[in-house]
PDB file of C-alpha atoms in Angstrom:
ATOM      1  CA  MET A  28      15.290  -7.989  -1.586  1.00  0.00           C
ATOM      2  CA  GLU A  29      13.898  -4.020  -1.351  1.00  0.00           C
ATOM      3  CA  THR A  30      16.220  -1.815  -0.408  1.00  0.00           C
ATOM      4  CA  VAL A  31      14.728   1.174   0.426  1.00  0.00           C
ATOM      5  CA  SER A  32      17.130   5.017   0.011  1.00  0.00           C
ATOM      6  CA  TYR A  33      15.639   8.180   2.397  1.00  0.00           C
ATOM      7  CA  ALA A  34      16.069  11.672   1.368  1.00  0.00           C
ATOM      8  CA  TYR A  35      16.426  12.720   4.808  1.00  0.00           C
ATOM      9  CA  ARG A  36      18.559  11.443   8.587  1.00  0.00           C
ATOM     10  CA  PHE A  37      16.993  12.539  11.887  1.00  0.00           C
ATOM     11  CA  SER A  38      18.259  12.238  15.374  1.00  0.00           C
ATOM     12  CA  TYR A  39      15.881  10.367  17.335  1.00  0.00           C
ATOM     13  CA  PRO A  40      15.117  12.005  20.970  1.00  0.00           C
ATOM     14  CA  SER A  41      16.200  10.425  23.813  1.00  0.00           C
ATOM     15  CA  ASP A  42      12.885   8.639  26.252  1.00  0.00           C
ATOM     16  CA  SER A  43      12.505   9.151  29.639  1.00  0.00           C
ATOM     17  CA  ASN A  44      15.985   6.769  30.129  1.00  0.00           C
ATOM     18  CA  GLY A  45      17.635   8.535  27.894  1.00  0.00           C
ATOM     19  CA  ASN A  46      17.296   5.630  25.010  1.00  0.00           C
ATOM     20  CA  PRO A  47      16.883   7.090  21.086  1.00  0.00           C
ATOM     21  CA  PHE A  48      13.032   6.950  20.418  1.00  0.00           C
ATOM     22  CA  PRO A  49      11.699   7.340  17.063  1.00  0.00           C
ATOM     23  CA  ILE A  50       9.521  10.542  17.317  1.00  0.00           C
ATOM     24  CA  LEU A  51       8.922  13.023  14.945  1.00  0.00           C
ATOM     25  CA  GLN A  52       6.898  16.250  15.069  1.00  0.00           C
ATOM     26  CA  LEU A  53       4.843  16.642  12.621  1.00  0.00           C
ATOM     27  CA  ARG A  54       1.927  19.919  11.688  1.00  0.00           C
ATOM     28  CA  VAL A  55      -1.641  18.264  11.566  1.00  0.00           C
ATOM     29  CA  SER A  56      -4.556  20.142   9.196  1.00  0.00           C
ATOM     30  CA  ASN A  57      -7.490  20.784   7.231  1.00  0.00           C
ATOM     31  CA  PRO A  58      -6.395  21.029   4.019  1.00  0.00           C
ATOM     32  CA  SER A  59      -9.750  23.139   3.433  1.00  0.00           C
ATOM     33  CA  ASP A  60      -8.229  25.933   6.685  1.00  0.00           C
ATOM     34  CA  ARG A  61      -4.634  25.256   7.787  1.00  0.00           C
ATOM     35  CA  GLU A  62      -5.016  27.662   9.982  1.00  0.00           C
ATOM     36  CA  LYS A  63      -6.968  24.679  11.944  1.00  0.00           C
ATOM     37  CA  GLY A  64      -3.946  22.866  12.671  1.00  0.00           C
ATOM     38  CA  VAL A  65      -2.910  20.619  16.039  1.00  0.00           C
ATOM     39  CA  ASP A  66       1.087  19.557  16.539  1.00  0.00           C
ATOM     40  CA  ILE A  67       1.395  16.086  17.591  1.00  0.00           C
ATOM     41  CA  GLU A  68       4.680  13.657  17.702  1.00  0.00           C
ATOM     42  CA  GLY A  69       4.402  11.176  15.239  1.00  0.00           C
ATOM     43  CA  TYR A  70       5.745   7.527  16.404  1.00  0.00           C
ATOM     44  CA  LEU A  71       7.539   6.227  12.970  1.00  0.00           C
ATOM     45  CA  ASP A  72       6.609   2.042  12.820  1.00  0.00           C
ATOM     46  CA  SER A  73       8.138   1.107  10.088  1.00  0.00           C
ATOM     47  CA  GLY A  74       5.835  -2.180  10.921  1.00  0.00           C
ATOM     48  CA  ALA A  75       2.483  -0.198  10.107  1.00  0.00           C
ATOM     49  CA  GLU A  76       1.298  -0.147   6.732  1.00  0.00           C
ATOM     50  CA  TYR A  77      -0.520   2.821   7.273  1.00  0.00           C
ATOM     51  CA  SER A  78      -0.405   5.495   9.961  1.00  0.00           C
ATOM     52  CA  LEU A  79      -3.043   6.380  12.508  1.00  0.00           C
ATOM     53  CA  LEU A  80      -3.590   8.703  14.981  1.00  0.00           C
ATOM     54  CA  ASN A  81      -6.219   9.550  17.329  1.00  0.00           C
ATOM     55  CA  GLY A  82      -9.744  10.519  16.746  1.00  0.00           C
ATOM     56  CA  TRP A  83      -9.462  13.553  18.593  1.00  0.00           C
ATOM     57  CA  ILE A  84      -7.646  15.067  16.190  1.00  0.00           C
ATOM     58  CA  ALA A  85      -9.527  15.008  13.165  1.00  0.00           C
ATOM     59  CA  ARG A  86     -12.547  16.710  15.355  1.00  0.00           C
ATOM     60  CA  SER A  87      -9.511  19.297  16.952  1.00  0.00           C
ATOM     61  CA  ILE A  88      -9.311  20.517  13.238  1.00  0.00           C
ATOM     62  CA  GLY A  89     -12.973  20.253  11.580  1.00  0.00           C
ATOM     63  CA  ILE A  90     -13.159  17.116   9.854  1.00  0.00           C
ATOM     64  CA  ASP A  91     -16.027  14.964  10.630  1.00  0.00           C
ATOM     65  CA  LEU A  92     -14.377  11.790  11.603  1.00  0.00           C
ATOM     66  CA  LEU A  93     -17.030   9.053  11.215  1.00  0.00           C
ATOM     67  CA  GLY A  94     -17.292  10.703   7.219  1.00  0.00           C
ATOM     68  CA  GLY A  95     -14.405   8.444   5.947  1.00  0.00           C
ATOM     69  CA  SER A  96     -13.685   5.824   4.396  1.00  0.00           C
ATOM     70  CA  ILE A  97     -13.620   2.797   7.100  1.00  0.00           C
ATOM     71  CA  ARG A  98     -10.293   1.380   7.472  1.00  0.00           C
ATOM     72  CA  ASN A  99      -9.082  -1.992   9.708  1.00  0.00           C
ATOM     73  CA  TYR A 100      -6.056  -1.857  11.408  1.00  0.00           C
ATOM     74  CA  SER A 101      -4.390  -5.190  13.214  1.00  0.00           C
ATOM     75  CA  PRO A 102      -2.257  -4.069  15.173  1.00  0.00           C
ATOM     76  CA  ALA A 103       0.704  -6.596  17.028  1.00  0.00           C
ATOM     77  CA  ARG A 104      -0.250  -6.829  20.331  1.00  0.00           C
ATOM     78  CA  GLY A 105      -3.756  -5.763  21.618  1.00  0.00           C
ATOM     79  CA  ASP A 106      -7.447  -5.580  19.690  1.00  0.00           C
ATOM     80  CA  PRO A 107      -7.898  -4.619  16.233  1.00  0.00           C
ATOM     81  CA  ILE A 108      -8.812  -0.478  15.915  1.00  0.00           C
ATOM     82  CA  VAL A 109     -11.679   0.921  13.261  1.00  0.00           C
ATOM     83  CA  GLY A 110      -9.997   3.496  11.977  1.00  0.00           C
ATOM     84  CA  ARG A 111     -11.390   6.491   9.474  1.00  0.00           C
ATOM     85  CA  VAL A 112      -9.304   7.878   6.846  1.00  0.00           C
ATOM     86  CA  HIS A 113      -9.033  11.272   5.713  1.00  0.00           C
ATOM     87  CA  ARG A 114      -7.047  13.563   3.396  1.00  0.00           C
ATOM     88  CA  VAL A 115      -4.617  16.038   5.888  1.00  0.00           C
ATOM     89  CA  SER A 116      -1.685  18.258   5.479  1.00  0.00           C
ATOM     90  CA  LEU A 117       0.975  17.500   7.454  1.00  0.00           C
ATOM     91  CA  SER A 118       4.408  20.401   7.765  1.00  0.00           C
ATOM     92  CA  HIS A 119       7.278  19.979   8.871  1.00  0.00           C
ATOM     93  CA  PRO A 120      10.289  22.611   8.982  1.00  0.00           C
ATOM     94  CA  THR A 121      12.623  20.140   6.940  1.00  0.00           C
ATOM     95  CA  LEU A 122      10.131  17.630   5.189  1.00  0.00           C
ATOM     96  CA  GLY A 123       8.129  20.782   3.846  1.00  0.00           C
ATOM     97  CA  ASN A 124       4.324  20.194   3.530  1.00  0.00           C
ATOM     98  CA  PHE A 125       2.466  17.090   1.742  1.00  0.00           C
ATOM     99  CA  GLU A 126      -0.939  16.102   1.879  1.00  0.00           C
ATOM    100  CA  ILE A 127      -2.216  12.062   2.396  1.00  0.00           C
ATOM    101  CA  GLU A 128      -4.683  10.001   3.560  1.00  0.00           C
ATOM    102  CA  ILE A 129      -4.906   9.503   7.591  1.00  0.00           C
ATOM    103  CA  GLY A 130      -6.633   7.360   9.275  1.00  0.00           C
ATOM    104  CA  PHE A 131      -8.088   8.315  12.842  1.00  0.00           C
ATOM    105  CA  SER A 132      -9.025   5.976  15.210  1.00  0.00           C
ATOM    106  CA  THR A 133     -12.542   6.089  16.810  1.00  0.00           C
ATOM    107  CA  GLU A 134     -11.353   5.034  19.772  1.00  0.00           C
ATOM    108  CA  PRO A 135      -8.358   6.606  21.845  1.00  0.00           C
ATOM    109  CA  ILE A 136      -4.847   4.487  20.873  1.00  0.00           C
ATOM    110  CA  ARG A 137      -1.225   5.297  23.025  1.00  0.00           C
ATOM    111  CA  ARG A 138       0.913   7.309  20.800  1.00  0.00           C
ATOM    112  CA  GLU A 139       0.492   9.023  17.467  1.00  0.00           C
ATOM    113  CA  LEU A 140       1.737   6.230  14.237  1.00  0.00           C
ATOM    114  CA  LEU A 141       3.265   7.206  11.278  1.00  0.00           C
ATOM    115  CA  GLY A 142       3.724   4.459   9.095  1.00  0.00           C
ATOM    116  CA  ARG A 143       5.324   3.565   5.620  1.00  0.00           C
ATOM    117  CA  ASP A 144       2.546   5.110   3.520  1.00  0.00           C
ATOM    118  CA  PHE A 145       3.573   7.889   5.967  1.00  0.00           C
ATOM    119  CA  PHE A 146       7.714   7.608   5.159  1.00  0.00           C
TER     120      PHE A 146
END
């Protein structure tokens, strides 16, 4: 069994029923032009291998959505989702700034997912 140690601890904000909800606020930016950025609330999903954001975010930060390589996502429920992978900059006041390859959906998704590639 593998054990994971995390460098940071954050309290989850509460949902509409007052229950903790695993959300992290981040800024997603185009690495070639960091002025083009969008603030998101990412749902921390330890069951997801890869992160997946809505495709409109890629377009908003000046990235050609369909120009990225294809990655197929298989959610626990529902139909498979096609994503296009692009390198982006993420920033958070405590975590700092870093770059990561993230998938962007070609169809709308319910929420922005931060998977184990983000952790």
